[in-house]
mmCIF file of C-alpha atoms and ligand atoms in Angstrom:
data_model
loop_
_atom_site.group_PDB
_atom_site.id
_atom_site.type_symbol
_atom_site.label_atom_id
_atom_site.label_comp_id
_atom_site.label_asym_id
_atom_site.label_seq_id
_atom_site.Cartn_x
_atom_site.Cartn_y
_atom_site.Cartn_z
ATOM 1 C CA MET S 235 151.684 123.781 81.794
ATOM 2 C CA SER S 236 150.815 120.248 83.282
ATOM 3 C CA THR S 237 149.821 117.349 80.976
ATOM 4 C CA PRO S 238 146.816 115.095 82.231
ATOM 5 C CA PRO S 239 148.040 111.683 83.309
ATOM 6 C CA VAL S 240 147.604 109.081 80.337
ATOM 7 C CA THR S 241 144.642 106.814 81.148
ATOM 8 C CA THR S 242 143.682 103.891 79.464
ATOM 9 C CA ALA S 243 139.888 103.738 77.921
ATOM 10 C CA ALA S 244 139.505 100.659 80.490
ATOM 11 C CA ALA S 245 140.671 102.899 83.522
ATOM 12 C CA THR S 246 138.606 105.800 82.292
ATOM 13 C CA ALA S 247 135.428 103.562 82.301
ATOM 14 C CA ALA S 248 136.305 102.104 85.558
ATOM 15 C CA SER S 249 136.659 105.309 87.262
ATOM 16 C CA ARG S 250 133.292 106.744 85.485
ATOM 17 C CA GLU S 251 131.505 103.266 86.405
ATOM 18 C CA ALA S 252 132.656 104.072 90.136
ATOM 19 C CA PHE S 253 131.579 107.549 89.969
ATOM 20 C CA TYR S 254 128.170 106.610 88.757
ATOM 21 C CA GLN S 255 127.685 104.477 91.485
ATOM 22 C CA ARG S 256 128.552 106.890 94.052
ATOM 23 C CA LEU S 257 125.903 108.982 92.448
ATOM 24 C CA ASP S 258 123.367 106.283 92.518
ATOM 25 C CA ALA S 259 123.893 106.000 96.226
ATOM 26 C CA ARG S 260 122.913 109.748 96.455
ATOM 27 C CA SER S 261 119.792 109.599 93.898
ATOM 28 C CA MET S 262 121.648 111.132 91.276
ATOM 29 C CA ALA S 263 122.571 110.061 87.655
ATOM 30 C CA PRO S 264 124.612 111.523 85.047
ATOM 31 C CA LEU S 265 122.629 113.065 82.111
ATOM 32 C CA TRP S 266 125.289 112.435 79.474
ATOM 33 C CA THR S 267 124.353 108.396 79.512
ATOM 34 C CA ARG S 268 120.774 109.195 78.818
ATOM 35 C CA LEU S 269 120.521 112.312 76.921
ATOM 36 C CA LYS S 270 120.009 110.773 73.425
ATOM 37 C CA SER S 271 117.135 108.801 74.806
ATOM 38 C CA LEU S 272 115.586 111.240 76.728
ATOM 39 C CA VAL S 273 115.872 113.847 73.894
ATOM 40 C CA PRO S 274 115.573 111.630 70.753
ATOM 41 C CA LYS S 275 115.803 113.010 67.295
ATOM 42 C CA ASP S 276 112.298 112.079 66.589
ATOM 43 C CA PRO S 277 109.386 110.197 68.360
ATOM 44 C CA THR S 278 109.673 106.453 68.692
ATOM 45 C CA PRO S 279 106.016 105.270 68.250
ATOM 46 C CA VAL S 280 104.204 103.650 71.256
ATOM 47 C CA GLY S 281 102.294 100.690 70.699
ATOM 48 C CA VAL S 282 101.943 98.856 67.307
ATOM 49 C CA PRO S 283 99.241 99.143 64.478
ATOM 50 C CA CYS S 284 96.300 96.765 65.168
ATOM 51 C CA LEU S 285 92.611 96.071 64.310
ATOM 52 C CA TRP S 286 89.692 94.519 65.730
ATOM 53 C CA ARG S 287 87.406 93.238 63.309
ATOM 54 C CA TYR S 288 83.789 93.642 64.686
ATOM 55 C CA ASP S 289 82.533 90.352 63.368
ATOM 56 C CA GLU S 290 85.286 88.413 65.468
ATOM 57 C CA VAL S 291 84.684 90.819 68.372
ATOM 58 C CA ARG S 292 80.904 90.835 68.593
ATOM 59 C CA PRO S 293 80.322 87.165 69.844
ATOM 60 C CA TYR S 294 82.804 88.066 72.989
ATOM 61 C CA ILE S 295 80.888 91.385 73.573
ATOM 62 C CA MET S 296 77.362 89.521 73.562
ATOM 63 C CA GLU S 297 78.835 86.697 75.531
ATOM 64 C CA SER S 298 79.945 89.326 78.392
ATOM 65 C CA ALA S 299 76.347 89.493 79.118
ATOM 66 C CA GLU S 300 75.863 86.238 80.352
ATOM 67 C CA HIS S 301 78.835 86.622 82.545
ATOM 68 C CA ILE S 302 77.958 89.769 84.415
ATOM 69 C CA SER S 303 75.108 92.704 84.224
ATOM 70 C CA ALA S 304 75.315 96.258 83.743
ATOM 71 C CA ARG S 305 74.591 97.088 87.405
ATOM 72 C CA GLU S 306 77.325 95.051 88.711
ATOM 73 C CA ALA S 307 79.945 95.576 86.179
ATOM 74 C CA GLU S 308 79.161 99.148 86.584
ATOM 75 C CA ARG S 309 80.064 99.515 82.879
ATOM 76 C CA ARG S 310 80.155 96.511 80.939
ATOM 77 C CA VAL S 311 83.213 96.934 78.759
ATOM 78 C CA LEU S 312 85.851 94.915 76.788
ATOM 79 C CA ILE S 313 88.754 96.857 76.665
ATOM 80 C CA LEU S 314 90.730 97.276 73.340
ATOM 81 C CA GLU S 315 94.154 96.877 74.380
ATOM 82 C CA ASN S 316 97.222 97.579 72.047
ATOM 83 C CA PRO S 317 99.233 94.338 71.814
ATOM 84 C CA ALA S 318 102.569 96.035 72.698
ATOM 85 C CA LEU S 319 100.943 97.679 75.549
ATOM 86 C CA ARG S 320 99.192 94.638 77.313
ATOM 87 C CA GLY S 321 98.162 95.060 80.930
ATOM 88 C CA SER S 322 97.965 98.810 80.467
ATOM 89 C CA SER S 323 94.422 99.262 79.252
ATOM 90 C CA GLN S 324 95.784 101.573 76.653
ATOM 91 C CA ALA S 325 95.308 101.630 72.812
ATOM 92 C CA THR S 326 97.671 104.294 72.057
ATOM 93 C CA GLY S 327 100.491 106.123 74.598
ATOM 94 C CA THR S 328 97.583 108.385 75.835
ATOM 95 C CA LEU S 329 94.156 107.055 75.082
ATOM 96 C CA TYR S 330 91.996 104.383 76.245
ATOM 97 C CA ALA S 331 89.204 102.429 73.981
ATOM 98 C CA GLY S 332 86.762 99.931 74.871
ATOM 99 C CA LEU S 333 83.382 98.565 73.734
ATOM 100 C CA GLN S 334 80.672 99.003 75.837
ATOM 101 C CA LEU S 335 77.235 96.745 75.810
ATOM 102 C CA ILE S 336 74.135 97.596 77.304
ATOM 103 C CA MET S 337 71.110 95.354 77.201
ATOM 104 C CA PRO S 338 67.419 96.055 77.095
ATOM 105 C CA GLY S 339 66.187 97.328 80.504
ATOM 106 C CA GLU S 340 69.762 97.790 81.957
ATOM 107 C CA ILE S 341 71.012 100.706 83.695
ATOM 108 C CA ALA S 342 74.818 101.315 84.082
ATOM 109 C CA PRO S 343 74.791 103.306 87.239
ATOM 110 C CA ALA S 344 75.628 107.175 87.681
ATOM 111 C CA HIS S 345 78.793 108.179 88.486
ATOM 112 C CA ARG S 346 81.614 111.060 87.397
ATOM 113 C CA HIS S 347 85.209 111.017 87.046
ATOM 114 C CA THR S 348 87.782 113.653 86.090
ATOM 115 C CA GLN S 349 88.600 111.675 82.792
ATOM 116 C CA SER S 350 86.667 112.599 79.729
ATOM 117 C CA ALA S 351 84.770 110.312 77.679
ATOM 118 C CA LEU S 352 83.479 110.102 74.066
ATOM 119 C CA ARG S 353 81.119 107.638 72.899
ATOM 120 C CA PHE S 354 80.893 106.575 69.331
ATOM 121 C CA VAL S 355 77.936 104.275 68.680
ATOM 122 C CA ILE S 356 78.462 101.092 66.867
ATOM 123 C CA GLU S 357 75.204 99.304 66.753
ATOM 124 C CA GLY S 358 71.526 99.233 68.300
ATOM 125 C CA SER S 359 68.798 101.733 68.992
ATOM 126 C CA GLY S 360 66.670 102.749 72.127
ATOM 127 C CA ALA S 361 69.539 103.362 74.437
ATOM 128 C CA TYR S 362 70.351 106.750 75.921
ATOM 129 C CA THR S 363 73.217 108.237 77.687
ATOM 130 C CA ALA S 364 72.296 110.770 80.364
ATOM 131 C CA VAL S 365 74.986 113.784 81.112
ATOM 132 C CA ASP S 366 74.732 116.415 83.393
ATOM 133 C CA GLY S 367 70.846 116.218 83.593
ATOM 134 C CA GLU S 368 69.945 115.569 80.103
ATOM 135 C CA LYS S 369 69.235 112.528 78.130
ATOM 136 C CA THR S 370 70.089 111.848 74.490
ATOM 137 C CA LEU S 371 68.843 108.829 72.850
ATOM 138 C CA MET S 372 71.807 107.178 70.823
ATOM 139 C CA ALA S 373 71.841 105.978 67.162
ATOM 140 C CA PRO S 374 74.501 104.181 65.167
ATOM 141 C CA GLY S 375 77.315 106.878 63.985
ATOM 142 C CA ASP S 376 76.216 109.506 66.773
ATOM 143 C CA PHE S 377 79.172 110.971 68.314
ATOM 144 C CA VAL S 378 78.408 111.792 72.144
ATOM 145 C CA ILE S 379 80.545 113.693 74.586
ATOM 146 C CA THR S 380 80.702 113.116 78.398
ATOM 147 C CA PRO S 381 82.852 115.883 79.794
ATOM 148 C CA GLY S 382 85.015 115.325 82.727
ATOM 149 C CA TRP S 383 83.419 115.238 86.122
ATOM 150 C CA THR S 384 79.914 115.347 84.780
ATOM 151 C CA TRP S 385 77.400 112.909 86.340
ATOM 152 C CA HIS S 386 76.384 110.337 83.789
ATOM 153 C CA HIS S 387 74.795 107.041 83.617
ATOM 154 C CA HIS S 388 73.598 104.797 80.605
ATOM 155 C CA GLY S 389 70.141 103.066 80.043
ATOM 156 C CA ASN S 390 68.738 101.042 77.301
ATOM 157 C CA GLU S 391 64.811 101.328 76.891
ATOM 158 C CA GLY S 392 64.991 99.654 73.621
ATOM 159 C CA SER S 393 64.462 96.033 72.710
ATOM 160 C CA GLY S 394 67.914 95.058 71.679
ATOM 161 C CA PRO S 395 71.563 95.265 72.653
ATOM 162 C CA MET S 396 73.405 98.565 72.182
ATOM 163 C CA VAL S 397 77.154 98.547 71.645
ATOM 164 C CA TRP S 398 79.355 101.776 71.234
ATOM 165 C CA LEU S 399 83.105 102.625 71.421
ATOM 166 C CA ASP S 400 84.090 104.507 74.602
ATOM 167 C CA GLY S 401 87.374 106.540 74.122
ATOM 168 C CA LEU S 402 88.605 107.983 77.348
ATOM 169 C CA ASP S 403 91.795 110.083 78.125
ATOM 170 C CA ILE S 404 92.733 107.411 81.310
ATOM 171 C CA PRO S 405 96.142 107.231 80.374
ATOM 172 C CA MET S 406 96.473 111.122 80.231
ATOM 173 C CA VAL S 407 95.063 111.956 83.109
ATOM 174 C CA ALA S 408 96.950 109.256 85.202
ATOM 175 C CA HIS S 409 99.971 110.772 83.777
ATOM 176 C CA TYR S 410 99.230 113.846 85.751
ATOM 177 C CA ASN S 411 97.967 111.817 88.794
ATOM 178 C CA ALA S 412 94.866 113.709 88.524
ATOM 179 C CA THR S 413 92.348 110.749 88.618
ATOM 180 C CA PHE S 414 89.407 111.247 91.157
ATOM 181 C CA ARG S 415 85.791 109.546 90.853
ATOM 182 C CA GLU S 416 82.615 109.521 92.649
ATOM 183 C CA ASP S 417 79.461 107.194 92.589
ATOM 184 C CA HIS S 418 76.217 108.756 92.465
ATOM 185 C CA HIS S 419 73.735 108.155 95.573
ATOM 186 C CA ALA S 420 71.267 106.911 93.219
ATOM 187 C CA GLU S 421 71.395 104.662 90.081
ATOM 188 C CA ALA S 422 70.220 107.272 87.730
ATOM 189 C CA ALA S 423 70.918 110.905 88.282
ATOM 190 C CA GLU S 424 68.293 113.648 88.133
ATOM 191 C CA ILE S 425 66.891 114.447 84.746
ATOM 192 C CA ALA S 426 66.820 118.377 84.683
ATOM 193 C CA ARG S 427 65.979 119.141 80.963
ATOM 194 C CA PRO S 428 64.268 117.777 78.027
ATOM 195 C CA THR S 429 65.763 115.298 75.616
ATOM 196 C CA GLY S 430 67.342 117.683 72.527
ATOM 197 C CA ASP S 431 67.661 120.601 74.716
ATOM 198 C CA ALA S 432 71.488 120.961 74.201
ATOM 199 C CA LEU S 433 71.203 120.425 70.477
ATOM 200 C CA ALA S 434 68.341 122.932 70.128
ATOM 201 C CA ARG S 435 70.409 125.576 71.982
ATOM 202 C CA TYR S 436 73.872 125.355 70.882
ATOM 203 C CA GLY S 437 73.852 122.954 67.525
ATOM 204 C CA SER S 438 71.589 124.878 65.334
ATOM 205 C CA GLY S 439 74.165 127.683 64.457
ATOM 206 C CA LEU S 440 72.520 129.609 67.116
ATOM 207 C CA LEU S 441 73.690 130.285 70.867
ATOM 208 C CA PRO S 442 71.783 131.720 73.566
ATOM 209 C CA VAL S 443 72.568 135.500 74.073
ATOM 210 C CA GLY S 444 74.868 135.752 77.228
ATOM 211 C CA TYR S 445 75.744 132.199 77.343
ATOM 212 C CA ARG S 446 78.840 131.251 79.404
ATOM 213 C CA ALA S 447 80.578 128.067 78.716
ATOM 214 C CA PRO S 448 81.015 126.117 82.071
ATOM 215 C CA SER S 449 83.949 124.099 80.677
ATOM 216 C CA LEU S 450 86.155 123.672 77.693
ATOM 217 C CA ASN S 451 83.850 121.122 76.384
ATOM 218 C CA SER S 452 81.332 121.499 73.683
ATOM 219 C CA PRO S 453 77.974 122.360 75.103
ATOM 220 C CA ILE S 454 76.475 119.689 72.477
ATOM 221 C CA PHE S 455 76.873 116.390 73.745
ATOM 222 C CA ASN S 456 75.383 114.497 70.765
ATOM 223 C CA TYR S 457 76.447 115.335 67.173
ATOM 224 C CA PRO S 458 73.993 112.814 65.343
ATOM 225 C CA TYR S 459 75.090 110.943 62.471
ATOM 226 C CA ALA S 460 72.334 111.825 60.105
ATOM 227 C CA ARG S 461 73.454 115.700 60.213
ATOM 228 C CA THR S 462 77.347 114.598 59.882
ATOM 229 C CA ARG S 463 76.665 112.350 56.937
ATOM 230 C CA GLU S 464 74.771 115.066 55.061
ATOM 231 C CA ALA S 465 77.780 117.445 55.557
ATOM 232 C CA LEU S 466 80.283 114.832 54.460
ATOM 233 C CA HIS S 467 78.285 114.159 51.153
ATOM 234 C CA ALA S 468 77.660 118.073 50.624
ATOM 235 C CA LEU S 469 81.537 118.010 50.664
ATOM 236 C CA THR S 470 81.999 115.737 48.207
ATOM 237 C CA ARG S 471 79.941 117.400 45.568
ATOM 238 C CA ALA S 472 81.684 120.730 46.266
ATOM 239 C CA GLY S 473 85.444 119.731 45.554
ATOM 240 C CA ASP S 474 88.200 117.311 45.925
ATOM 241 C CA PRO S 475 89.332 115.643 48.818
ATOM 242 C CA ASP S 476 92.763 116.294 50.600
ATOM 243 C CA PRO S 477 94.928 114.022 48.829
ATOM 244 C CA HIS S 478 96.128 112.398 52.090
ATOM 245 C CA LEU S 479 93.283 112.793 54.379
ATOM 246 C CA GLY S 480 90.339 112.534 52.459
ATOM 247 C CA HIS S 481 87.406 114.997 53.229
ATOM 248 C CA LEU S 482 88.350 115.404 56.728
ATOM 249 C CA MET S 483 85.904 117.274 59.229
ATOM 250 C CA ARG S 484 86.503 117.869 63.022
ATOM 251 C CA TYR S 485 83.715 118.028 65.659
ATOM 252 C CA VAL S 486 83.820 121.630 66.914
ATOM 253 C CA ASN S 487 82.707 123.488 69.943
ATOM 254 C CA PRO S 488 80.494 125.831 68.625
ATOM 255 C CA VAL S 489 81.157 128.376 71.517
ATOM 256 C CA ASP S 490 84.964 128.876 70.448
ATOM 257 C CA GLY S 491 85.548 127.310 67.135
ATOM 258 C CA GLY S 492 87.814 124.860 68.837
ATOM 259 C CA TRP S 493 88.018 121.036 69.320
ATOM 260 C CA ALA S 494 84.725 119.485 70.838
ATOM 261 C CA MET S 495 86.644 118.241 73.860
ATOM 262 C CA PRO S 496 89.950 119.642 75.671
ATOM 263 C CA THR S 497 91.881 116.322 75.636
ATOM 264 C CA MET S 498 90.442 114.144 72.887
ATOM 265 C CA ALA S 499 90.149 115.361 69.271
ATOM 266 C CA PRO S 500 87.439 113.641 67.314
ATOM 267 C CA THR S 501 87.290 113.920 63.491
ATOM 268 C CA ILE S 502 85.137 112.255 60.890
ATOM 269 C CA ARG S 503 86.084 111.916 57.061
ATOM 270 C CA LEU S 504 84.519 110.713 53.915
ATOM 271 C CA LEU S 505 87.102 108.871 51.477
ATOM 272 C CA PRO S 506 85.293 108.836 48.180
ATOM 273 C CA LYS S 507 85.144 105.625 46.104
ATOM 274 C CA GLY S 508 88.775 104.778 44.728
ATOM 275 C CA PHE S 509 90.602 106.867 47.060
ATOM 276 C CA GLN S 510 94.128 106.213 47.016
ATOM 277 C CA GLY S 511 95.680 108.392 49.843
ATOM 278 C CA LEU S 512 99.150 109.734 50.034
ATOM 279 C CA PRO S 513 101.234 108.860 52.858
ATOM 280 C CA PHE S 514 100.831 111.132 56.134
ATOM 281 C CA ARG S 515 101.974 110.792 59.763
ATOM 282 C CA SER S 516 101.555 112.946 62.677
ATOM 283 C CA THR S 517 102.363 113.083 66.190
ATOM 284 C CA ASP S 518 99.083 111.876 67.548
ATOM 285 C CA GLY S 519 98.224 108.151 67.778
ATOM 286 C CA MET S 520 94.819 107.661 66.092
ATOM 287 C CA ILE S 521 92.052 105.384 66.926
ATOM 288 C CA PHE S 522 89.415 104.936 63.784
ATOM 289 C CA VAL S 523 86.020 103.289 63.426
ATOM 290 C CA CYS S 524 84.890 102.430 59.853
ATOM 291 C CA VAL S 525 81.400 103.586 60.154
ATOM 292 C CA GLU S 526 80.283 102.661 56.393
ATOM 293 C CA GLY S 527 82.057 101.286 53.169
ATOM 294 C CA GLU S 528 85.303 99.480 53.126
ATOM 295 C CA GLY S 529 88.969 99.945 52.437
ATOM 296 C CA ALA S 530 92.325 99.306 53.904
ATOM 297 C CA VAL S 531 95.200 101.201 55.862
ATOM 298 C CA GLU S 532 98.723 100.829 54.860
ATOM 299 C CA VAL S 533 100.539 101.666 58.021
ATOM 300 C CA GLY S 534 104.122 100.308 59.363
ATOM 301 C CA GLY S 535 104.582 98.173 56.238
ATOM 302 C CA GLN S 536 101.432 96.264 56.888
ATOM 303 C CA GLN S 537 98.113 96.006 55.088
ATOM 304 C CA MET S 538 94.757 96.089 57.529
ATOM 305 C CA ALA S 539 91.469 95.958 55.540
ATOM 306 C CA PHE S 540 88.676 97.369 57.537
ATOM 307 C CA ALA S 541 84.973 97.062 57.030
ATOM 308 C CA PRO S 542 81.906 98.726 58.995
ATOM 309 C CA ARG S 543 82.443 98.615 62.848
ATOM 310 C CA ASP S 544 86.049 97.677 63.027
ATOM 311 C CA VAL S 545 88.235 99.610 65.023
ATOM 312 C CA PHE S 546 91.875 100.036 64.198
ATOM 313 C CA VAL S 547 94.666 102.033 65.782
ATOM 314 C CA VAL S 548 97.687 103.953 63.936
ATOM 315 C CA PRO S 549 100.088 104.731 66.548
ATOM 316 C CA GLY S 550 101.876 108.389 66.349
ATOM 317 C CA TRP S 551 104.453 109.290 63.961
ATOM 318 C CA THR S 552 104.008 106.460 62.021
ATOM 319 C CA SER S 553 103.187 106.859 58.347
ATOM 320 C CA TYR S 554 100.011 105.502 56.949
ATOM 321 C CA ARG S 555 97.890 105.731 53.861
ATOM 322 C CA LEU S 556 94.340 105.226 53.471
ATOM 323 C CA ARG S 557 92.464 103.595 50.592
ATOM 324 C CA ALA S 558 88.629 103.081 49.956
ATOM 325 C CA GLY S 559 87.026 100.759 47.497
ATOM 326 C CA VAL S 560 83.457 102.523 48.028
ATOM 327 C CA ASP S 561 82.696 105.790 49.531
ATOM 328 C CA THR S 562 83.734 105.163 53.095
ATOM 329 C CA VAL S 563 83.505 106.906 56.241
ATOM 330 C CA LEU S 564 85.770 107.000 59.146
ATOM 331 C CA PHE S 565 85.672 108.249 62.680
ATOM 332 C CA SER S 566 88.739 108.687 64.542
ATOM 333 C CA PHE S 567 90.055 110.286 67.742
ATOM 334 C CA SER S 568 93.487 111.147 69.162
ATOM 335 C CA ASP S 569 95.208 113.509 71.502
ATOM 336 C CA ARG S 570 95.649 116.054 69.059
ATOM 337 C CA VAL S 571 93.973 118.910 70.827
ATOM 338 C CA ALA S 572 96.041 118.385 73.757
ATOM 339 C CA GLN S 573 99.318 118.428 71.891
ATOM 340 C CA GLU S 574 98.307 121.715 69.728
ATOM 341 C CA LYS S 575 97.641 123.345 73.042
ATOM 342 C CA LEU S 576 101.075 122.513 74.210
ATOM 343 C CA GLY S 577 102.565 123.503 71.230
ATOM 344 C CA LEU S 578 103.730 119.845 70.234
ATOM 345 C CA TYR S 579 101.510 118.713 67.239
ATOM 346 C CA ARG S 580 103.431 118.101 64.097
ATOM 347 C CA GLU S 581 102.379 116.376 60.881
ATOM 348 C CA GLU S 582 104.319 115.509 57.633
ATOM 349 C CA ARG S 583 102.891 114.756 54.038
ATOM 350 C CA SER S 584 104.970 112.640 51.877
ATOM 351 C CA PRO S 585 104.422 113.106 48.133
ATOM 352 C CA GLY S 586 104.105 109.158 47.641
HETATM 353 O O1 GTQ L 268 80.806 104.975 80.496
HETATM 354 O O2 GTQ L 268 81.623 105.815 82.163
HETATM 355 O O3 GTQ L 268 84.699 102.416 78.820
HETATM 356 O O4 GTQ L 268 83.682 105.352 83.265
HETATM 357 C C1 GTQ L 268 85.269 103.219 81.168
HETATM 358 C C2 GTQ L 268 85.188 103.821 82.265
HETATM 359 C C3 GTQ L 268 83.301 103.771 80.147
HETATM 360 C C4 GTQ L 268 81.638 105.116 81.399
HETATM 361 C C5 GTQ L 268 84.331 103.118 79.806
HETATM 362 C C6 GTQ L 268 84.086 104.664 82.342
HETATM 363 C C7 GTQ L 268 83.053 104.495 81.239
#
């Protein structure tokens, strides 16, 4: 039996390093120096908790109209970029968020792209978005879907500015390198159906017999806030909220009962007056909008107070708790639907 030669730690390190350099020259690398970071015990949060107060942001949004038209900009949007991810156009590791402004008489020209978009209306009235041949008029609190690769343009036929939050899966689609876009030959795409058609056909607990869904998106493309609000308040009369999450509802695709969109998971919740949520974390980074009320989120050892129209981010796998001083409504969205389909979604409830 031969005994291995005695080597010093320094000699071992030096010979390994020389080996790694020869591997490097062949576009190879040892896994064992990287394994723990490639396959960590649990997720490292991407981005940091952050909040944009609407009263601070609004003057900049309005000023953007002095600098550029919707036509020239194509989409006049101020991107909400996570402070830890500057330059990436990301609010979370997988999602983009921005505040879009459209002024009276303007049209944001028709285009389509493989990314999916959602809108959550922040302020104004009289503006519409047209998706796949149908217009919908938007009002504050409305949740609107633009499925990937559908023609869409926006217009404002009202007398004041309208602002909404855009949520897009831009980083996710970029990850797959599956980004395509096309500009429509006309500024406004054709309108083929009357306004309200989709809501009547698909959003009344009814579906046309024989209906075949053309995509994984809900055929309802505007979920009006008046209806959503009624549902939330009915819940508060019927029982107690989830101690971690409040009265939490998801926007559903009536065709299959799944999430309303294939890549982004939109939810809305009511936190009753005095709600003190227990800690919770989940693998999906979330973007919230305060719709009504006021409260605070405690996240990553930080307290962030929110008021209506404020937008805030809770990174994935970061424990947070929600509090509300008065009845408070929060919209939020994340990549949870994609994570669920891939078998990745996890959540954790702490007792306090
Ligand atoms: O409204 O189509 O915020 O294409 C970013 C990209 C909005 C839109 C954004 C877009 C849009």
